[in-house]
Amino acid sequence: MAQKRTRRISESVRQRGIINKTWSSSILGGLAGGIVFGILMQSMGVMPTIASLYGLDGATMGWVAHLFHSIVFGLVFGGIMTMTSLRKYADRIVPTTGLGAVYGVLLWFVAAAIIMPLWLGAVGMEMPPVPNLDPTSLVGHLLYGVVLGAVFAAAYRR
C-alpha cells in the first residue's frame, strides 16, 4: 500500500518535470557561478592549487576540478531551494540571489576556510592557517553564490 502511494507520488513529480527542472537549473547555475569565480581564480594563479587537491598539475586540471565542485555545490543549493520551505522562492530572482549570496559565504567559511587548508595539508602541500579567512576568496565565493542564485531562479522559472 505504502509502495503504491510512493510510486504514484514519484510519478506525479516526474510528470510535472520538477526533478529535471531542479537538476538542470542547479547545474546551469553552478556552472555559471563557477565560471565567474574561476575567472577571478585564474587571474590570481590559483587554479594549479585546486588541481593539486587531486594530485594533478596545471591550470586546466584546476578548472576541471573547480567546475566539478561548482556543479556539486550547485546541486546542493538546488536541493536546498526545492526540498525545504525555501521552495516558494525558487523561481524568484531577487530572493534566490540573496539566498545564493548567503550560501556563497557559508561555502567560503566551511569549504574554503576550513576544509581546503586541511585537504591541502593532507595531500602534502603547504597548509595555510585554519581557518584561512582570505578576503579575496570571500569575494569569489560571494560572486559564485550571487550568480548561482540568479541563474538558478531564472532557469527554474522557465
Coordinates of N, CA, C and O in Angstrom, one line a residue:
M1 N 0.8 -1.2 0.0 CA 0.0 0.0 0.0 C 0.9 1.3 0.0 O 0.7 2.1 -0.8
A2 N 1.8 1.3 0.9 CA 2.7 2.5 1.0 C 3.6 2.6 -0.3 O 3.9 3.7 -0.7
Q3 N 3.9 1.4 -0.8 CA 4.7 1.4 -2.0 C 4.0 2.0 -3.2 O 4.5 2.7 -4.0
K4 N 2.7 1.7 -3.3 CA 1.8 2.2 -4.4 C 1.8 3.7 -4.3 O 1.8 4.5 -5.2
R5 N 1.6 4.2 -3.0 CA 1.4 5.7 -2.8 C 2.8 6.3 -3.2 O 2.8 7.4 -3.8
T6 N 3.9 5.8 -2.7 CA 5.2 6.4 -3.1 C 5.4 6.4 -4.6 O 5.9 7.4 -5.1
R7 N 5.0 5.3 -5.3 CA 5.2 5.2 -6.7 C 4.3 6.3 -7.4 O 4.8 7.0 -8.3
R8 N 3.1 6.5 -6.9 CA 2.2 7.5 -7.5 C 2.8 8.9 -7.3 O 2.8 9.7 -8.2
I9 N 3.3 9.2 -6.1 CA 3.9 10.5 -5.9 C 5.1 10.7 -6.7 O 5.2 11.8 -7.4
S10 N 6.0 9.7 -6.8 CA 7.2 9.9 -7.6 C 6.8 10.1 -9.1 O 7.5 10.9 -9.8
E11 N 5.8 9.4 -9.6 CA 5.4 9.5 -11.0 C 4.8 10.9 -11.2 O 5.1 11.5 -12.3
S12 N 4.1 11.4 -10.3 CA 3.5 12.7 -10.4 C 4.5 13.8 -10.4 O 4.5 14.7 -11.2
V13 N 5.5 13.7 -9.6 CA 6.6 14.6 -9.6 C 7.3 14.6 -10.9 O 7.6 15.7 -11.5
R14 N 7.7 13.4 -11.4 CA 8.4 13.4 -12.7 C 7.6 13.9 -13.8 O 8.1 14.6 -14.7
Q15 N 6.3 13.7 -13.8 CA 5.4 14.2 -14.9 C 5.4 15.7 -14.9 O 5.4 16.3 -16.0
R16 N 5.5 16.3 -13.8 CA 5.5 17.8 -13.8 C 6.9 18.3 -14.1 O 7.0 19.5 -14.2
G17 N 7.8 17.5 -14.2 CA 9.2 18.0 -14.6 C 9.9 18.7 -13.5 O 11.0 19.3 -13.7
I18 N 9.5 18.6 -12.2 CA 10.1 19.3 -11.1 C 11.6 18.8 -10.9 O 12.5 19.6 -10.7
I19 N 11.8 17.5 -11.0 CA 13.1 16.9 -10.8 C 14.0 17.4 -11.8 O 15.1 17.9 -11.6
N20 N 13.6 17.2 -13.1 CA 14.5 17.7 -14.2 C 14.8 19.2 -14.2 O 15.9 19.6 -14.4
K21 N 13.8 19.9 -13.8 CA 14.0 21.4 -13.7 C 14.9 21.7 -12.6 O 15.8 22.6 -12.8
T22 N 14.9 21.1 -11.5 CA 15.8 21.3 -10.4 C 17.2 21.0 -10.8 O 18.1 21.7 -10.6
W23 N 17.4 19.8 -11.4 CA 18.7 19.3 -11.8 C 19.3 20.3 -12.8 O 20.4 20.8 -12.7
S24 N 18.6 20.6 -13.9 CA 19.1 21.5 -14.9 C 19.4 22.9 -14.4 O 20.4 23.5 -14.7
S25 N 18.5 23.4 -13.6 CA 18.7 24.8 -13.0 C 19.9 24.8 -12.1 O 20.7 25.8 -12.1
S26 N 20.1 23.8 -11.3 CA 21.2 23.7 -10.4 C 22.5 23.6 -11.1 O 23.5 24.2 -10.8
I27 N 22.6 22.7 -12.2 CA 23.8 22.6 -12.9 C 24.2 23.8 -13.7 O 25.3 24.3 -13.7
L28 N 23.2 24.4 -14.3 CA 23.4 25.7 -15.0 C 23.9 26.8 -14.1 O 24.8 27.5 -14.4
G29 N 23.2 27.0 -13.0 CA 23.6 28.0 -12.0 C 25.0 27.7 -11.5 O 25.8 28.6 -11.3
G30 N 25.3 26.4 -11.1 CA 26.6 26.1 -10.6 C 27.7 26.3 -11.6 O 28.8 26.9 -11.3
L31 N 27.5 26.0 -12.9 CA 28.5 26.3 -13.9 C 28.7 27.8 -14.1 O 29.8 28.2 -14.2
A32 N 27.6 28.5 -14.2 CA 27.7 30.0 -14.4 C 28.5 30.6 -13.3 O 29.4 31.4 -13.5
G33 N 28.1 30.3 -12.0 CA 28.8 30.8 -10.9 C 30.3 30.4 -10.9 O 31.2 31.1 -10.5
G34 N 30.5 29.1 -11.2 CA 31.9 28.6 -11.3 C 32.7 29.3 -12.3 O 33.9 29.5 -12.1
I35 N 32.2 29.6 -13.4 CA 33.0 30.3 -14.5 C 33.3 31.7 -14.0 O 34.5 32.1 -14.1
V36 N 32.4 32.4 -13.4 CA 32.7 33.8 -12.9 C 33.8 33.7 -11.8 O 34.8 34.4 -11.9
F37 N 33.6 32.8 -10.9 CA 34.6 32.7 -9.8 C 35.9 32.2 -10.4 O 37.0 32.6 -10.0
G38 N 35.8 31.2 -11.3 CA 37.0 30.7 -11.9 C 37.9 31.7 -12.6 O 39.1 31.6 -12.6
I39 N 37.3 32.7 -13.3 CA 38.0 33.7 -13.9 C 38.8 34.5 -12.9 O 40.0 34.8 -13.1
L40 N 38.2 34.8 -11.8 CA 38.9 35.5 -10.7 C 40.1 34.6 -10.2 O 41.2 35.1 -10.1
M41 N 39.8 33.4 -10.0 CA 40.9 32.5 -9.5 C 42.0 32.3 -10.6 O 43.2 32.3 -10.2
Q42 N 41.6 32.3 -11.8 CA 42.6 32.2 -12.9 C 43.5 33.4 -12.9 O 44.8 33.3 -13.0
S43 N 42.9 34.6 -12.7 CA 43.7 35.8 -12.7 C 44.7 35.9 -11.5 O 45.7 36.6 -11.6
M44 N 44.4 35.1 -10.5 CA 45.2 35.1 -9.3 C 46.2 34.0 -9.3 O 47.0 33.8 -8.4
G45 N 46.1 33.1 -10.3 CA 47.1 32.0 -10.5 C 46.8 30.8 -9.5 O 47.7 30.1 -9.1
V46 N 45.5 30.7 -9.0 CA 45.2 29.7 -8.0 C 44.8 28.3 -8.6 O 44.8 27.3 -7.9
M47 N 44.5 28.3 -9.9 CA 44.0 27.0 -10.5 C 44.9 25.8 -10.3 O 44.4 24.7 -10.0
P48 N 46.2 26.0 -10.4 CA 47.1 24.8 -10.1 C 46.9 24.3 -8.7 O 47.1 23.1 -8.5
T49 N 46.7 25.2 -7.7 CA 46.5 24.7 -6.4 C 45.2 23.9 -6.3 O 45.2 22.8 -5.5
I50 N 44.2 24.2 -7.0 CA 42.9 23.4 -7.0 C 43.2 22.1 -7.6 O 42.8 21.0 -7.0
A51 N 44.0 22.0 -8.6 CA 44.3 20.7 -9.3 C 45.1 19.9 -8.3 O 44.9 18.6 -8.2
S52 N 46.0 20.5 -7.5 CA 46.8 19.7 -6.5 C 46.0 19.0 -5.5 O 46.4 18.0 -4.9
L53 N 44.8 19.4 -5.2 CA 43.9 18.8 -4.3 C 43.7 17.3 -4.7 O 43.4 16.4 -3.8
Y54 N 43.7 17.0 -6.0 CA 43.5 15.7 -6.5 C 44.8 15.1 -7.0 O 44.8 14.1 -7.8
G55 N 46.0 15.6 -6.7 CA 47.2 15.1 -7.1 C 47.5 15.4 -8.6 O 48.3 14.7 -9.2
L56 N 46.9 16.4 -9.1 CA 47.0 16.8 -10.5 C 47.8 18.1 -10.6 O 48.0 18.8 -9.6
D57 N 48.2 18.4 -11.9 CA 49.0 19.6 -12.1 C 48.3 20.5 -13.1 O 47.7 20.0 -14.0
G58 N 48.6 21.8 -13.0 CA 48.2 22.7 -14.1 C 46.9 23.4 -13.9 O 46.0 22.9 -13.2
A59 N 46.7 24.5 -14.6 CA 45.5 25.3 -14.6 C 44.3 24.6 -15.2 O 43.2 24.7 -14.7
T60 N 44.6 23.8 -16.3 CA 43.5 23.1 -17.0 C 42.8 22.1 -16.0 O 41.6 22.1 -15.9
M61 N 43.6 21.3 -15.3 CA 43.1 20.4 -14.4 C 42.4 21.1 -13.2 O 41.5 20.6 -12.6
G62 N 43.0 22.3 -12.9 CA 42.3 23.1 -11.8 C 41.0 23.5 -12.2 O 40.0 23.5 -11.4
W63 N 40.8 23.9 -13.5 CA 39.5 24.3 -14.0 C 38.5 23.1 -13.9 O 37.4 23.3 -13.5
V64 N 39.0 21.9 -14.3 CA 38.1 20.7 -14.3 C 37.6 20.5 -12.9 O 36.5 20.3 -12.6
A65 N 38.6 20.5 -11.9 CA 38.2 20.2 -10.5 C 37.3 21.3 -10.0 O 36.3 21.1 -9.3
H66 N 37.6 22.6 -10.3 CA 36.8 23.7 -9.8 C 35.4 23.7 -10.4 O 34.4 23.9 -9.6
L67 N 35.2 23.4 -11.7 CA 33.9 23.3 -12.2 C 33.1 22.1 -11.7 O 31.9 22.2 -11.5
F68 N 33.8 21.0 -11.4 CA 33.2 19.9 -10.8 C 32.6 20.3 -9.4 O 31.4 20.0 -9.1
H69 N 33.4 21.0 -8.6 CA 33.0 21.5 -7.3 C 31.8 22.4 -7.5 O 30.8 22.3 -6.7
S70 N 31.9 23.3 -8.5 CA 30.8 24.2 -8.7 C 29.5 23.6 -9.0 O 28.4 24.0 -8.6
I71 N 29.5 22.5 -9.8 CA 28.3 21.8 -10.1 C 27.8 21.0 -8.9 O 26.6 21.1 -8.6
V72 N 28.6 20.4 -8.2 CA 28.2 19.7 -6.9 C 27.6 20.6 -6.0 O 26.5 20.4 -5.4
F73 N 28.2 21.8 -5.7 CA 27.6 22.7 -4.8 C 26.4 23.4 -5.3 O 25.5 23.7 -4.6
G74 N 26.3 23.5 -6.7 CA 25.0 24.0 -7.3 C 23.9 23.0 -7.1 O 22.8 23.4 -6.8
L75 N 24.2 21.7 -7.2 CA 23.2 20.7 -6.9 C 22.7 20.7 -5.5 O 21.5 20.6 -5.2
V76 N 23.6 20.9 -4.6 CA 23.2 21.0 -3.1 C 22.3 22.2 -2.9 O 21.3 22.1 -2.3
F77 N 22.7 23.3 -3.6 CA 21.9 24.6 -3.5 C 20.5 24.3 -4.0 O 19.5 24.7 -3.4
G78 N 20.4 23.7 -5.2 CA 19.1 23.4 -5.8 C 18.3 22.5 -4.9 O 17.1 22.7 -4.8
G79 N 18.9 21.5 -4.3 CA 18.2 20.6 -3.3 C 17.6 21.4 -2.2 O 16.5 21.3 -1.8
I80 N 18.5 22.3 -1.6 CA 18.0 23.1 -0.5 C 16.8 24.0 -0.9 O 15.9 24.2 -0.2
M81 N 17.0 24.6 -2.1 CA 15.9 25.5 -2.6 C 14.6 24.8 -2.9 O 13.6 25.5 -2.9
T82 N 14.6 23.6 -3.3 CA 13.4 22.9 -3.7 C 12.9 21.9 -2.8 O 11.7 21.4 -2.9
M83 N 13.7 21.5 -1.8 CA 13.2 20.4 -0.9 C 13.0 20.9 0.5 O 12.8 20.1 1.5
T84 N 13.0 22.2 0.7 CA 12.7 22.8 2.0 C 11.6 23.9 1.9 O 11.1 24.1 0.8
S85 N 11.4 24.6 2.9 CA 10.4 25.7 2.9 C 10.8 26.8 2.0 O 10.0 27.7 1.7
L86 N 12.1 26.8 1.5 CA 12.5 27.9 0.6 C 12.0 27.7 -0.8 O 12.2 28.6 -1.7
R87 N 11.3 26.6 -1.1 CA 10.8 26.3 -2.4 C 9.9 27.4 -3.0 O 10.0 27.7 -4.2
K88 N 9.3 28.2 -2.1 CA 8.4 29.3 -2.6 C 9.2 30.4 -3.2 O 8.7 31.2 -3.9
Y89 N 10.5 30.4 -3.0 CA 11.4 31.4 -3.6 C 12.1 30.9 -4.8 O 12.8 31.7 -5.4
A90 N 12.1 29.7 -5.1 CA 12.9 29.0 -6.1 C 12.9 29.7 -7.5 O 13.9 29.8 -8.2
D91 N 11.7 30.3 -7.8 CA 11.6 30.9 -9.2 C 11.6 32.5 -9.1 O 11.3 33.1 -10.0
R92 N 12.0 33.0 -7.9 CA 12.0 34.4 -7.7 C 13.5 34.9 -7.7 O 14.2 34.5 -6.8
I93 N 13.9 35.7 -8.6 CA 15.3 36.0 -8.8 C 15.9 36.8 -7.6 O 17.0 36.4 -7.1
V94 N 15.2 37.8 -7.1 CA 15.9 38.7 -6.1 C 16.1 37.9 -4.8 O 17.2 37.8 -4.2
P95 N 15.0 37.2 -4.2 CA 15.3 36.4 -3.0 C 16.3 35.3 -3.2 O 17.1 35.0 -2.3
T96 N 16.2 34.6 -4.3 CA 17.1 33.5 -4.6 C 18.5 34.0 -4.8 O 19.5 33.3 -4.3
T97 N 18.7 35.1 -5.3 CA 20.0 35.7 -5.5 C 20.6 36.0 -4.1 O 21.8 35.7 -3.8
G98 N 19.8 36.6 -3.2 CA 20.2 36.8 -1.8 C 20.5 35.5 -1.1 O 21.5 35.5 -0.4
L99 N 19.7 34.5 -1.3 CA 20.0 33.2 -0.6 C 21.3 32.6 -1.2 O 22.0 32.0 -0.5
G100 N 21.5 32.8 -2.5 CA 22.7 32.4 -3.1 C 24.0 33.1 -2.5 O 25.0 32.5 -2.3
A101 N 23.8 34.4 -2.2 CA 24.9 35.1 -1.6 C 25.2 34.5 -0.2 O 26.4 34.3 0.1
V102 N 24.2 34.3 0.6 CA 24.4 33.7 1.9 C 25.1 32.3 1.7 O 26.0 32.0 2.5
Y103 N 24.6 31.5 0.8 CA 25.2 30.2 0.5 C 26.6 30.3 0.2 O 27.5 29.5 0.6
G104 N 27.0 31.3 -0.7 CA 28.4 31.5 -1.1 C 29.3 31.8 0.1 O 30.4 31.3 0.3
V105 N 28.8 32.6 1.1 CA 29.5 33.0 2.3 C 29.7 31.7 3.1 O 30.8 31.5 3.7
L106 N 28.7 30.9 3.3 CA 28.8 29.7 4.0 C 29.8 28.7 3.4 O 30.6 28.1 4.1
L107 N 29.8 28.6 2.1 CA 30.7 27.8 1.4 C 32.2 28.3 1.6 O 33.1 27.5 1.8
W108 N 32.3 29.6 1.6 CA 33.6 30.2 1.8 C 34.1 29.8 3.2 O 35.3 29.3 3.4
F109 N 33.3 29.9 4.2 CA 33.7 29.6 5.6 C 34.0 28.1 5.8 O 35.0 27.8 6.3
V110 N 33.1 27.3 5.3 CA 33.2 25.8 5.6 C 34.2 25.2 4.6 O 35.2 24.6 5.0
A111 N 34.0 25.4 3.3 CA 34.8 24.7 2.3 C 36.2 25.3 2.1 O 37.2 24.6 2.0
A112 N 36.2 26.6 1.9 CA 37.5 27.3 1.6 C 38.3 27.6 2.8 O 39.6 27.5 2.8
A113 N 37.7 28.0 3.9 CA 38.5 28.5 5.1 C 38.9 27.3 6.0 O 39.9 27.4 6.7
I114 N 38.1 26.2 6.0 CA 38.4 25.1 6.9 C 38.8 23.9 6.1 O 39.9 23.3 6.3
I115 N 37.9 23.4 5.2 CA 38.2 22.1 4.6 C 39.4 22.2 3.6 O 40.3 21.3 3.7
M116 N 39.5 23.2 2.8 CA 40.6 23.2 1.8 C 42.0 23.3 2.5 O 42.8 22.5 2.0
P117 N 42.2 24.1 3.5 CA 43.5 24.1 4.1 C 43.9 22.7 4.7 O 45.0 22.2 4.5
L118 N 42.9 22.1 5.3 CA 43.1 20.7 5.8 C 43.4 19.7 4.7 O 44.3 18.9 4.8
W119 N 42.7 19.8 3.6 CA 42.9 18.9 2.4 C 44.2 19.2 1.8 O 44.9 18.2 1.5
L120 N 44.7 20.4 1.7 CA 46.0 20.7 1.2 C 47.1 20.1 2.0 O 48.0 19.5 1.5
G121 N 46.9 20.2 3.3 CA 47.9 19.6 4.2 C 47.9 18.0 4.1 O 48.9 17.4 4.2
A122 N 46.7 17.5 3.9 CA 46.6 16.0 3.8 C 47.3 15.5 2.5 O 47.7 14.3 2.5
V123 N 47.3 16.3 1.5 CA 48.0 15.8 0.2 C 49.4 16.3 0.1 O 50.0 16.2 -0.9
G124 N 50.0 16.8 1.2 CA 51.4 17.1 1.3 C 51.7 18.5 0.8 O 52.9 18.8 0.7
M125 N 50.8 19.4 0.6 CA 51.0 20.8 0.2 C 51.2 21.6 1.5 O 50.9 21.2 2.6
E126 N 51.8 22.8 1.3 CA 51.9 23.7 2.4 C 50.5 24.1 2.9 O 49.7 24.5 2.1
M127 N 50.3 23.9 4.1 CA 49.0 24.1 4.7 C 48.8 25.5 5.2 O 49.5 26.0 6.1
P128 N 47.8 26.3 4.6 CA 47.5 27.6 5.1 C 46.9 27.5 6.6 O 46.6 26.4 7.0
P129 N 46.8 28.6 7.2 CA 46.2 28.6 8.6 C 44.8 28.1 8.5 O 44.1 28.3 7.5
V130 N 44.3 27.5 9.6 CA 42.9 27.1 9.7 C 42.3 27.8 10.8 O 42.8 27.8 12.0
P131 N 41.2 28.6 10.6 CA 40.6 28.9 9.3 C 41.4 29.9 8.5 O 42.1 30.8 9.0
N132 N 41.3 29.7 7.2 CA 42.0 30.6 6.3 C 41.0 31.6 5.8 O 40.3 31.4 4.8
L133 N 40.9 32.7 6.5 CA 39.8 33.7 6.2 C 40.3 34.8 5.2 O 40.4 36.0 5.5
D134 N 40.6 34.3 4.0 CA 41.1 35.1 2.9 C 40.0 36.0 2.3 O 39.0 35.4 1.8
P135 N 40.1 37.3 2.4 CA 39.0 38.2 1.9 C 38.8 38.1 0.4 O 37.7 38.2 -0.1
T136 N 39.8 37.8 -0.4 CA 39.7 37.6 -1.9 C 38.9 36.4 -2.1 O 38.0 36.4 -3.0
S137 N 39.1 35.3 -1.4 CA 38.3 34.1 -1.5 C 36.9 34.3 -1.1 O 36.0 33.8 -1.8
L138 N 36.7 35.2 -0.1 CA 35.3 35.5 0.3 C 34.6 36.2 -0.9 O 33.4 35.9 -1.2
V139 N 35.2 37.2 -1.6 CA 34.6 37.9 -2.7 C 34.3 36.8 -3.8 O 33.2 36.9 -4.4
G140 N 35.2 35.9 -4.1 CA 34.9 34.9 -5.1 C 33.8 34.0 -4.8 O 32.9 33.8 -5.6
H141 N 33.7 33.6 -3.6 CA 32.6 32.7 -3.2 C 31.3 33.5 -3.1 O 30.2 32.9 -3.5
L142 N 31.3 34.7 -2.7 CA 30.1 35.6 -2.8 C 29.6 35.8 -4.2 O 28.4 35.6 -4.5
L143 N 30.6 36.0 -5.1 CA 30.2 36.1 -6.6 C 29.6 34.8 -7.0 O 28.6 34.8 -7.7
Y144 N 30.2 33.7 -6.7 CA 29.7 32.4 -7.1 C 28.2 32.3 -6.6 O 27.3 31.9 -7.4
G145 N 28.0 32.6 -5.3 CA 26.6 32.4 -4.8 C 25.6 33.3 -5.4 O 24.5 32.9 -5.7
V146 N 26.0 34.6 -5.7 CA 25.1 35.5 -6.3 C 24.7 35.0 -7.7 O 23.5 35.0 -8.1
V147 N 25.7 34.6 -8.5 CA 25.5 34.2 -9.9 C 24.7 32.9 -9.8 O 23.7 32.7 -10.6
L148 N 25.1 31.9 -9.0 CA 24.3 30.7 -8.8 C 22.8 31.0 -8.5 O 22.0 30.4 -9.2
G149 N 22.6 31.8 -7.5 CA 21.2 32.1 -7.1 C 20.4 32.7 -8.3 O 19.3 32.3 -8.6
A150 N 21.0 33.7 -8.9 CA 20.3 34.4 -10.0 C 20.0 33.5 -11.2 O 18.9 33.4 -11.7
V151 N 21.0 32.7 -11.6 CA 20.8 31.8 -12.8 C 19.9 30.7 -12.4 O 19.0 30.3 -13.2
F152 N 20.0 30.1 -11.2 CA 19.1 29.1 -10.8 C 17.7 29.5 -10.9 O 16.8 28.9 -11.4
A153 N 17.4 30.7 -10.3 CA 16.0 31.2 -10.3 C 15.5 31.5 -11.7 O 14.3 31.1 -12.0
A154 N 16.3 32.1 -12.5 CA 15.9 32.4 -13.9 C 15.6 31.1 -14.7 O 14.6 31.0 -15.4
A155 N 16.5 30.1 -14.5 CA 16.3 28.8 -15.2 C 15.1 28.0 -14.6 O 14.3 27.4 -15.3
Y156 N 14.9 28.1 -13.3 CA 13.8 27.4 -12.6 C 12.5 27.9 -13.0 O 11.5 27.2 -13.1
R157 N 12.4 29.2 -13.3 CA 11.0 29.8 -13.6 C 10.6 29.5 -15.0 O 9.5 29.7 -15.4
R158 N 11.5 29.0 -15.9 CA 11.2 28.7 -17.3 C 10.3 27.5 -17.4 O 10.3 26.6 -16.8

